[in-house]
């Protein structure tokens, strides 16, 4: 039983997009994977590309297989294992709505979430959830003025 080599053929548009990812991508892993795909599409062998990029042959094969299976999405990292999120997307949206509607501290938001929805989380989880949604707390100049 012989194994056929998997070949990569790219359209001009895919080649252009991969070149852009390689040159301007924000994640170094995606840039490396894009370069691997481009080298393989130019006719490079697994061994040759592995040596050129100083990677293991299996890593190059995995990058190729991910590209063939998922295209540009295959350049990204897969979700990693770990503990589930403490706060679901629904409760994050609730916190954002409350933070937008009125000025609240993180402990106040945590207490309100506990009272109204029965969700027990720490203040740090509330802060992290709002920070993830680009909410920022800043102390105003007025609150820094001393009275008296």
PDB file of C-alpha atoms in Angstrom, residues 39-98:
ATOM      1  CA  UNK A  39       6.904  27.045   0.805  1.00  0.00           C
ATOM      2  CA  UNK A  40       4.966  23.816   0.349  1.00  0.00           C
ATOM      3  CA  UNK A  41       2.885  25.376  -2.428  1.00  0.00           C
ATOM      4  CA  UNK A  42       6.112  26.373  -4.215  1.00  0.00           C
ATOM      5  CA  UNK A  43       6.959  22.684  -4.418  1.00  0.00           C
ATOM      6  CA  UNK A  44       9.023  22.274  -1.277  1.00  0.00           C
ATOM      7  CA  UNK A  45       9.169  18.849   0.334  1.00  0.00           C
ATOM      8  CA  UNK A  46       8.280  18.234   3.955  1.00  0.00           C
ATOM      9  CA  UNK A  47      11.928  17.563   4.772  1.00  0.00           C
ATOM     10  CA  UNK A  48      13.159  20.620   2.889  1.00  0.00           C
ATOM     11  CA  UNK A  49      10.650  22.992   4.455  1.00  0.00           C
ATOM     12  CA  UNK A  50      11.290  21.510   7.897  1.00  0.00           C
ATOM     13  CA  UNK A  51      15.031  22.123   7.561  1.00  0.00           C
ATOM     14  CA  UNK A  52      14.569  25.594   6.138  1.00  0.00           C
ATOM     15  CA  UNK A  53      12.245  26.665   8.951  1.00  0.00           C
ATOM     16  CA  UNK A  54      14.036  24.644  11.640  1.00  0.00           C
ATOM     17  CA  UNK A  55      10.866  22.707  12.451  1.00  0.00           C
ATOM     18  CA  UNK A  56      10.120  19.033  12.878  1.00  0.00           C
ATOM     19  CA  UNK A  57       8.808  17.220   9.803  1.00  0.00           C
ATOM     20  CA  UNK A  58       5.603  16.299  11.674  1.00  0.00           C
ATOM     21  CA  UNK A  59       4.990  19.962  12.524  1.00  0.00           C
ATOM     22  CA  UNK A  60       5.222  20.907   8.857  1.00  0.00           C
ATOM     23  CA  UNK A  61       2.850  18.049   7.994  1.00  0.00           C
ATOM     24  CA  UNK A  62       0.410  19.241  10.670  1.00  0.00           C
ATOM     25  CA  UNK A  63       0.489  22.784   9.259  1.00  0.00           C
ATOM     26  CA  UNK A  64      -0.144  21.409   5.770  1.00  0.00           C
ATOM     27  CA  UNK A  65      -3.014  19.204   6.944  1.00  0.00           C
ATOM     28  CA  UNK A  66      -4.606  22.082   8.879  1.00  0.00           C
ATOM     29  CA  UNK A  67      -4.446  24.260   5.755  1.00  0.00           C
ATOM     30  CA  UNK A  68      -5.986  21.544   3.583  1.00  0.00           C
ATOM     31  CA  UNK A  69      -8.778  20.906   6.096  1.00  0.00           C
ATOM     32  CA  UNK A  70      -9.641  24.440   7.245  1.00  0.00           C
ATOM     33  CA  UNK A  71      -7.904  26.960   4.992  1.00  0.00           C
ATOM     34  CA  UNK A  72      -7.089  30.295   6.627  1.00  0.00           C
ATOM     35  CA  UNK A  73      -8.771  29.240   9.867  1.00  0.00           C
ATOM     36  CA  UNK A  74      -6.197  26.423   9.996  1.00  0.00           C
ATOM     37  CA  UNK A  75      -3.473  29.021  10.490  1.00  0.00           C
ATOM     38  CA  UNK A  76      -4.871  29.951  13.906  1.00  0.00           C
ATOM     39  CA  UNK A  77      -4.314  28.099  17.153  1.00  0.00           C
ATOM     40  CA  UNK A  78      -6.988  25.635  18.186  1.00  0.00           C
ATOM     41  CA  UNK A  79      -8.819  26.300  21.455  1.00  0.00           C
ATOM     42  CA  UNK A  80      -6.814  25.124  24.411  1.00  0.00           C
ATOM     43  CA  UNK A  81      -8.034  22.980  27.228  1.00  0.00           C
ATOM     44  CA  UNK A  82      -8.551  24.393  30.665  1.00  0.00           C
ATOM     45  CA  UNK A  83     -11.144  25.349  33.188  1.00  0.00           C
ATOM     46  CA  UNK A  84     -14.446  26.661  31.833  1.00  0.00           C
ATOM     47  CA  UNK A  85     -15.134  30.373  31.958  1.00  0.00           C
ATOM     48  CA  UNK A  86     -16.414  31.648  35.276  1.00  0.00           C
ATOM     49  CA  UNK A  87     -18.810  34.057  33.598  1.00  0.00           C
ATOM     50  CA  UNK A  88     -20.865  33.215  30.516  1.00  0.00           C
ATOM     51  CA  UNK A  89     -21.219  35.634  27.612  1.00  0.00           C
ATOM     52  CA  UNK A  90     -24.774  36.414  28.746  1.00  0.00           C
ATOM     53  CA  UNK A  91     -23.650  37.558  32.192  1.00  0.00           C
ATOM     54  CA  UNK A  92     -20.783  39.537  30.667  1.00  0.00           C
ATOM     55  CA  UNK A  93     -23.329  41.425  28.560  1.00  0.00           C
ATOM     56  CA  UNK A  94     -25.458  42.025  31.658  1.00  0.00           C
ATOM     57  CA  UNK A  95     -22.430  43.487  33.468  1.00  0.00           C
ATOM     58  CA  UNK A  96     -21.639  45.710  30.468  1.00  0.00           C
ATOM     59  CA  UNK A  97     -25.212  46.982  30.376  1.00  0.00           C
ATOM     60  CA  UNK A  98     -25.130  47.811  34.079  1.00  0.00           C
TER      61      UNK A  98
END
